[in-house]
mmCIF file of C-alpha atoms in Angstrom:
data_model
loop_
_atom_site.group_PDB
_atom_site.id
_atom_site.type_symbol
_atom_site.label_atom_id
_atom_site.label_comp_id
_atom_site.label_asym_id
_atom_site.label_seq_id
_atom_site.Cartn_x
_atom_site.Cartn_y
_atom_site.Cartn_z
ATOM 1 C CA LEU K 1 -23.257 -47.608 36.639
ATOM 2 C CA VAL K 2 -24.781 -51.038 37.214
ATOM 3 C CA ALA K 3 -25.819 -50.361 40.742
ATOM 4 C CA ASP K 4 -27.928 -47.346 39.709
ATOM 5 C CA SER K 5 -30.503 -49.866 38.109
ATOM 6 C CA ALA K 6 -29.757 -53.388 39.255
ATOM 7 C CA GLY K 7 -28.546 -52.601 42.984
ATOM 8 C CA ARG K 8 -25.414 -52.370 44.874
ATOM 9 C CA ARG K 9 -24.975 -56.161 44.997
ATOM 10 C CA ALA K 10 -24.922 -56.501 41.250
ATOM 11 C CA GLY K 11 -22.733 -53.468 41.018
ATOM 12 C CA ALA K 12 -20.215 -54.877 43.330
ATOM 13 C CA LEU K 13 -20.133 -58.270 41.712
ATOM 14 C CA THR K 14 -19.565 -56.663 38.371
ATOM 15 C CA VAL K 15 -16.631 -54.866 39.606
ATOM 16 C CA VAL K 16 -15.118 -58.118 41.181
ATOM 17 C CA LEU K 17 -15.614 -59.946 37.932
ATOM 18 C CA VAL K 18 -14.004 -57.018 35.836
ATOM 19 C CA CYS K 19 -11.064 -57.037 38.346
ATOM 20 C CA THR K 20 -10.584 -60.835 37.948
ATOM 21 C CA PHE K 21 -11.043 -60.956 34.219
ATOM 22 C CA MET K 22 -8.483 -62.724 32.241
ATOM 23 C CA SER K 23 -6.806 -59.517 30.880
ATOM 24 C CA ALA K 24 -7.553 -57.294 33.922
ATOM 25 C CA PRO K 25 -3.833 -56.955 34.699
ATOM 26 C CA VAL K 26 -3.696 -54.701 31.662
ATOM 27 C CA PHE K 27 -5.103 -51.955 33.930
ATOM 28 C CA GLN K 28 -1.646 -51.936 35.632
ATOM 29 C CA MET K 29 0.263 -51.569 32.402
ATOM 30 C CA CYS K 30 1.002 -48.761 29.835
ATOM 31 C CA TYR K 31 -2.102 -49.416 27.826
ATOM 32 C CA SER K 32 -5.184 -47.257 27.168
ATOM 33 C CA GLU K 33 -7.671 -49.804 28.651
ATOM 34 C CA GLY K 34 -7.964 -48.344 32.083
ATOM 35 C CA LEU K 35 -8.643 -44.837 30.858
ATOM 36 C CA THR K 36 -10.949 -46.173 28.184
ATOM 37 C CA LEU K 37 -13.029 -48.105 30.887
ATOM 38 C CA LEU K 38 -13.304 -44.974 32.897
ATOM 39 C CA LEU K 39 -14.454 -42.886 29.990
ATOM 40 C CA VAL K 40 -16.823 -45.440 28.611
ATOM 41 C CA SER K 41 -18.551 -46.120 31.971
ATOM 42 C CA GLY K 42 -18.486 -42.144 32.558
ATOM 43 C CA SER K 43 -20.112 -41.716 29.144
ATOM 44 C CA LEU K 44 -22.904 -44.283 29.806
ATOM 45 C CA THR K 45 -23.577 -42.761 33.103
ATOM 46 C CA LEU K 46 -23.634 -39.275 31.736
ATOM 47 C CA LEU K 47 -25.874 -40.447 29.039
ATOM 48 C CA SER K 48 -28.364 -42.277 31.387
ATOM 49 C CA ARG K 49 -28.522 -39.165 33.475
ATOM 50 C CA ARG K 50 -29.094 -36.813 30.467
ATOM 51 C CA ARG K 51 -25.964 -34.737 30.894
ATOM 52 C CA TYR K 52 -25.448 -34.440 27.189
ATOM 53 C CA ALA K 53 -23.039 -31.477 27.248
ATOM 54 C CA LEU K 54 -20.613 -33.391 29.504
ATOM 55 C CA LEU K 55 -21.160 -36.430 27.449
ATOM 56 C CA ALA K 56 -19.858 -34.597 24.355
ATOM 57 C CA CYS K 57 -16.621 -33.652 26.442
ATOM 58 C CA ALA K 58 -16.168 -37.387 27.472
ATOM 59 C CA LEU K 59 -16.433 -38.393 23.873
ATOM 60 C CA LEU K 60 -13.879 -36.008 22.898
ATOM 61 C CA LEU K 61 -11.513 -37.442 25.386
ATOM 62 C CA LEU K 62 -12.527 -41.043 24.338
ATOM 63 C CA SER K 63 -11.655 -40.300 20.664
ATOM 64 C CA LEU K 64 -7.979 -39.418 21.750
ATOM 65 C CA THR K 65 -7.807 -42.516 23.969
ATOM 66 C CA ARG K 66 -9.138 -45.458 21.976
ATOM 67 C CA PRO K 67 -11.320 -45.709 18.771
ATOM 68 C CA VAL K 68 -14.407 -47.074 20.422
ATOM 69 C CA GLY K 69 -16.387 -43.765 20.172
ATOM 70 C CA SER K 70 -18.521 -45.187 17.427
ATOM 71 C CA ALA K 71 -19.900 -47.743 19.711
ATOM 72 C CA VAL K 72 -20.909 -45.227 22.108
ATOM 73 C CA VAL K 73 -22.671 -43.358 19.306
ATOM 74 C CA LEU K 74 -24.805 -46.485 18.762
ATOM 75 C CA VAL K 75 -25.747 -46.389 22.409
ATOM 76 C CA VAL K 76 -26.721 -42.625 22.107
ATOM 77 C CA LEU K 77 -28.938 -43.464 19.171
ATOM 78 C CA VAL K 78 -30.642 -46.250 21.148
ATOM 79 C CA HIS K 79 -31.050 -43.974 24.022
ATOM 80 C CA GLY K 80 -32.705 -41.388 21.833
ATOM 81 C CA LEU K 81 -34.957 -44.060 20.142
ATOM 82 C CA MET K 82 -36.075 -45.365 23.513
ATOM 83 C CA ARG K 83 -36.846 -41.821 24.839
ATOM 84 C CA TYR K 84 -38.822 -41.183 21.659
ATOM 85 C CA ARG K 85 -40.777 -44.525 21.955
ATOM 86 C CA ASN K 86 -41.645 -43.687 25.622
ATOM 87 C CA ARG K 87 -42.432 -39.813 25.017
ATOM 88 C CA SER K 88 -46.149 -40.472 25.896
ATOM 89 C CA ARG K 89 -45.077 -41.540 29.636
ATOM 90 C CA GLU K 90 -42.170 -39.366 29.894
ATOM 91 C CA HIS K 91 -41.548 -35.991 28.052
ATOM 92 C CA PHE K 92 -38.944 -35.879 25.341
ATOM 93 C CA SER K 93 -38.468 -32.241 24.738
ATOM 94 C CA LEU K 94 -37.381 -30.787 21.312
ATOM 95 C CA ARG K 95 -34.118 -29.482 23.145
ATOM 96 C CA ASP K 96 -33.314 -32.965 24.394
ATOM 97 C CA ARG K 97 -33.907 -34.462 20.909
ATOM 98 C CA LEU K 98 -31.425 -31.955 19.374
ATOM 99 C CA TRP K 99 -29.000 -32.694 21.972
ATOM 100 C CA VAL K 100 -29.127 -36.367 21.292
ATOM 101 C CA LEU K 101 -28.868 -35.881 17.486
ATOM 102 C CA GLY K 102 -26.049 -33.316 18.083
ATOM 103 C CA VAL K 103 -24.046 -35.600 20.343
ATOM 104 C CA ALA K 104 -24.607 -38.598 17.959
ATOM 105 C CA GLY K 105 -23.307 -36.430 15.090
ATOM 106 C CA PHE K 106 -20.431 -35.012 17.117
ATOM 107 C CA GLY K 107 -19.391 -38.461 18.052
ATOM 108 C CA THR K 108 -19.424 -39.641 14.540
ATOM 109 C CA LEU K 109 -17.186 -36.814 13.480
ATOM 110 C CA LEU K 110 -14.891 -37.545 16.193
ATOM 111 C CA ALA K 111 -14.141 -40.895 14.672
ATOM 112 C CA GLY K 112 -11.964 -39.146 12.186
ATOM 113 C CA LEU K 113 -9.895 -37.144 14.684
ATOM 114 C CA TRP K 114 -7.220 -39.453 15.719
ATOM 115 C CA PRO K 115 -6.670 -40.733 11.962
ATOM 116 C CA LEU K 116 -6.416 -36.894 11.214
ATOM 117 C CA CYS K 117 -3.905 -36.374 14.036
ATOM 118 C CA VAL K 118 -1.896 -39.450 12.868
ATOM 119 C CA ALA K 119 -1.971 -38.158 9.285
ATOM 120 C CA LEU K 120 -0.783 -34.738 10.372
ATOM 121 C CA MET K 121 2.011 -36.089 12.659
ATOM 122 C CA THR K 122 3.287 -38.503 9.792
ATOM 123 C CA GLY K 123 2.502 -36.672 6.625
ATOM 124 C CA GLU K 124 0.779 -39.776 5.331
ATOM 125 C CA GLY K 125 -3.003 -39.581 4.773
ATOM 126 C CA ASP K 126 -3.449 -43.339 5.235
ATOM 127 C CA ALA K 127 -1.061 -43.766 8.049
ATOM 128 C CA TYR K 128 -3.708 -44.765 10.647
ATOM 129 C CA LEU K 129 -5.233 -47.365 8.290
ATOM 130 C CA ASN K 130 -1.914 -48.949 7.510
ATOM 131 C CA SER K 131 -1.016 -49.115 11.285
ATOM 132 C CA MET K 132 -4.448 -50.950 11.953
ATOM 133 C CA ALA K 133 -3.749 -53.275 9.023
ATOM 134 C CA ALA K 134 -0.361 -54.063 10.331
ATOM 135 C CA TRP K 135 -1.944 -55.927 13.302
ATOM 136 C CA THR K 136 -3.566 -58.670 11.203
ATOM 137 C CA GLN K 137 -1.606 -61.476 9.615
ATOM 138 C CA ASP K 138 -2.530 -60.808 6.058
ATOM 139 C CA ARG K 139 -2.065 -56.967 6.636
ATOM 140 C CA SER K 140 -5.735 -56.610 5.790
ATOM 141 C CA SER K 141 -8.313 -54.016 7.175
ATOM 142 C CA ARG K 142 -11.310 -55.506 5.752
ATOM 143 C CA ALA K 143 -14.360 -54.733 7.864
ATOM 144 C CA LEU K 144 -16.445 -57.589 8.927
ATOM 145 C CA SER K 145 -14.934 -60.349 6.984
ATOM 146 C CA VAL K 146 -11.811 -60.884 9.113
ATOM 147 C CA TRP K 147 -13.480 -62.759 11.824
ATOM 148 C CA PRO K 148 -15.345 -65.273 9.552
ATOM 149 C CA VAL K 149 -12.487 -65.627 7.301
ATOM 150 C CA ALA K 150 -9.920 -66.344 10.120
ATOM 151 C CA LEU K 151 -12.235 -68.826 11.856
ATOM 152 C CA TRP K 152 -13.027 -70.588 8.590
ATOM 153 C CA GLN K 153 -9.134 -71.102 8.109
ATOM 154 C CA LEU K 154 -8.793 -72.099 11.558
ATOM 155 C CA GLY K 155 -11.605 -74.543 12.045
ATOM 156 C CA GLY K 156 -13.875 -74.627 8.910
ATOM 157 C CA PHE K 157 -17.476 -75.082 9.664
ATOM 158 C CA LEU K 158 -16.785 -75.500 13.382
ATOM 159 C CA GLY K 159 -15.053 -72.227 13.398
ATOM 160 C CA LEU K 160 -17.979 -70.487 11.939
ATOM 161 C CA LEU K 161 -20.364 -72.336 14.292
ATOM 162 C CA ALA K 162 -18.425 -71.065 17.188
ATOM 163 C CA LEU K 163 -18.762 -67.559 15.941
ATOM 164 C CA LEU K 164 -22.504 -68.038 15.421
ATOM 165 C CA LEU K 165 -22.839 -69.410 18.939
ATOM 166 C CA LEU K 166 -20.987 -66.522 20.432
ATOM 167 C CA VAL K 167 -23.326 -64.038 18.726
ATOM 168 C CA MET K 168 -26.274 -66.125 19.845
ATOM 169 C CA ALA K 169 -24.937 -66.172 23.425
ATOM 170 C CA ILE K 170 -24.502 -62.383 23.500
ATOM 171 C CA THR K 171 -27.954 -61.841 22.047
ATOM 172 C CA TRP K 172 -29.515 -63.963 24.761
ATOM 173 C CA LEU K 173 -27.552 -62.323 27.619
ATOM 174 C CA VAL K 174 -28.746 -58.884 26.415
ATOM 175 C CA ARG K 175 -32.474 -59.828 25.780
ATOM 176 C CA ARG K 176 -32.977 -62.149 28.770
ATOM 177 C CA PRO K 177 -35.645 -60.939 31.206
ATOM 178 C CA GLY K 178 -33.100 -60.467 33.912
ATOM 179 C CA ALA K 179 -31.099 -58.069 31.910
ATOM 180 C CA ARG K 180 -33.904 -55.569 32.009
ATOM 181 C CA GLN K 181 -32.619 -54.476 35.370
ATOM 182 C CA TRP K 182 -29.677 -52.837 33.501
ATOM 183 C CA THR K 183 -30.220 -49.393 32.063
ATOM 184 C CA VAL K 184 -30.948 -49.157 28.510
ATOM 185 C CA GLU K 185 -27.483 -47.690 28.024
ATOM 186 C CA VAL K 186 -25.748 -50.737 29.622
ATOM 187 C CA ARG K 187 -27.796 -53.288 27.606
ATOM 188 C CA ALA K 188 -27.091 -51.286 24.493
ATOM 189 C CA TRP K 189 -23.351 -51.084 25.192
ATOM 190 C CA ALA K 190 -23.352 -55.042 25.859
ATOM 191 C CA TRP K 191 -24.217 -55.639 22.155
ATOM 192 C CA ALA K 192 -22.778 -52.517 20.447
ATOM 193 C CA TYR K 193 -19.177 -53.026 21.744
ATOM 194 C CA PRO K 194 -19.120 -56.806 20.525
ATOM 195 C CA LEU K 195 -20.509 -55.558 17.303
ATOM 196 C CA TYR K 196 -17.800 -52.955 17.008
ATOM 197 C CA LEU K 197 -15.118 -55.557 17.625
ATOM 198 C CA LEU K 198 -16.645 -57.757 15.012
ATOM 199 C CA PHE K 199 -16.455 -55.083 12.364
ATOM 200 C CA VAL K 200 -12.970 -53.493 13.064
ATOM 201 C CA THR K 201 -10.909 -56.275 14.626
ATOM 202 C CA GLY K 202 -9.898 -59.889 13.923
ATOM 203 C CA PRO K 203 -8.905 -62.844 15.997
ATOM 204 C CA ALA K 204 -5.638 -62.080 17.824
ATOM 205 C CA PRO K 205 -4.154 -62.266 21.302
ATOM 206 C CA SER K 206 -5.221 -58.565 21.791
ATOM 207 C CA THR K 207 -8.867 -59.888 21.531
ATOM 208 C CA ILE K 208 -8.666 -60.965 25.094
ATOM 209 C CA ARG K 209 -7.515 -57.427 26.119
ATOM 210 C CA HIS K 210 -10.184 -55.918 24.233
ATOM 211 C CA GLY K 211 -12.737 -58.031 25.905
ATOM 212 C CA VAL K 212 -12.419 -56.572 29.370
ATOM 213 C CA LEU K 213 -14.328 -53.485 28.076
ATOM 214 C CA ALA K 214 -17.530 -55.642 27.557
ATOM 215 C CA PHE K 215 -18.046 -55.349 31.296
ATOM 216 C CA PRO K 216 -21.870 -55.925 31.245
ATOM 217 C CA LEU K 217 -21.353 -59.405 29.831
ATOM 218 C CA LEU K 218 -19.124 -60.304 32.653
ATOM 219 C CA TRP K 219 -21.860 -60.314 35.200
ATOM 220 C CA PRO K 220 -25.176 -60.941 33.320
ATOM 221 C CA PHE K 221 -27.219 -62.306 36.235
ATOM 222 C CA VAL K 222 -28.269 -59.124 37.713
ATOM 223 C CA GLU K 223 -31.587 -60.123 39.206
ATOM 224 C CA ARG K 224 -32.292 -59.049 42.846
ATOM 225 C CA THR K 225 -32.177 -62.249 44.816
ATOM 226 C CA LYS K 226 -32.847 -63.143 48.528
ATOM 227 C CA GLY K 227 -31.851 -65.996 50.897
ATOM 228 C CA THR K 228 -30.530 -69.146 49.311
ATOM 229 C CA ASP K 229 -30.485 -67.477 45.703
ATOM 230 C CA ARG K 230 -28.213 -64.873 47.086
ATOM 231 C CA ARG K 231 -25.858 -67.359 48.442
ATOM 232 C CA ALA K 232 -25.838 -69.243 45.176
ATOM 233 C CA GLN K 233 -25.336 -66.069 43.309
ATOM 234 C CA LEU K 234 -22.300 -65.153 45.429
ATOM 235 C CA GLY K 235 -20.856 -68.619 45.057
ATOM 236 C CA PHE K 236 -21.202 -68.466 41.373
ATOM 237 C CA ALA K 237 -19.470 -65.098 41.297
ATOM 238 C CA LEU K 238 -16.563 -66.280 43.372
ATOM 239 C CA ALA K 239 -16.074 -69.441 41.221
ATOM 240 C CA LEU K 240 -15.885 -67.257 38.087
ATOM 241 C CA ALA K 241 -13.499 -64.965 39.910
ATOM 242 C CA ALA K 242 -11.268 -67.969 40.749
ATOM 243 C CA VAL K 243 -11.301 -69.152 37.222
ATOM 244 C CA GLY K 244 -10.446 -65.584 36.099
ATOM 245 C CA LEU K 245 -7.407 -65.346 38.447
ATOM 246 C CA VAL K 246 -6.007 -68.506 36.899
ATOM 247 C CA ALA K 247 -6.750 -67.264 33.477
ATOM 248 C CA GLN K 248 -4.743 -64.164 34.439
ATOM 249 C CA TRP K 249 -1.722 -66.222 35.094
ATOM 250 C CA VAL K 250 -2.017 -68.014 31.699
ATOM 251 C CA TRP K 251 -2.423 -64.660 29.986
ATOM 252 C CA ILE K 252 0.591 -63.031 31.531
ATOM 253 C CA ASN K 253 2.625 -66.251 31.131
ATOM 254 C CA ASP K 254 1.759 -66.846 27.337
ATOM 255 C CA TYR K 255 0.803 -63.496 26.014
ATOM 256 C CA VAL K 256 2.461 -60.705 28.133
ATOM 257 C CA VAL K 257 5.874 -62.069 29.188
ATOM 258 C CA VAL K 258 7.228 -64.021 26.041
ATOM 259 C CA THR K 259 10.145 -66.049 26.720
ATOM 260 C CA THR K 260 10.126 -68.420 23.636
ATOM 261 C CA ARG K 261 9.058 -68.003 20.064
ATOM 262 C CA ALA K 262 8.032 -70.785 17.687
ATOM 263 C CA ASP K 263 8.537 -68.554 14.597
ATOM 264 C CA SER K 264 9.344 -64.857 13.675
ATOM 265 C CA THR K 265 5.819 -63.697 14.565
ATOM 266 C CA PHE K 266 4.544 -62.448 18.024
ATOM 267 C CA PRO K 267 2.271 -64.993 19.560
#
């Protein structure tokens, strides 16, 4: 997906940093991240190649794997908007416009598929929302407010400042000139997925696990380089990979294999 626009080197380095990300060992566990990464990257590839019918099938599978389809829908809308803006240079047929709108609408409807399945299996209409709320300490599922409130309680103004700096960093990474070597779909996913996490999750150990799906942000320096710059780029990537391997040990030791508990809650 990355190599299509930024070259094989950038694609390979992205794979290296995904595999050495702090929570990458989750791909070897009985979690949905591995299949989700396959379906997300596959969906973005199909979208960039304008295979809209196959994209709809991928979104269907994704909706039954992990509820991140709404973030992909945002990417589909951005894809359609950019094709419309560039229609004077590249034809954007009525058929393709209907496909884009149809896939976006289909993906939006699919957001309710798994909650419907849970409701039918349990006999409780709000079972899915209750299960999601159970993951937060105050058993709340309030969208958007969870992160600011939790960081305020944790660090006051410094906590809110950290959140603001994180949002600014993501914005810079996506809008920087070098990131233009990504496809529109990859750039859109780089901000749509963090926005999705901000809306529907809160600070928790699982946040580290969720972060592995933000793969474009793991290797933002996609510029094609030569000579000394290529060696510096490779050295920087290897340094990040080494840090990631150490972080994997910390993640497994402190968050996966739990041997002691300070209280009755899961750390």
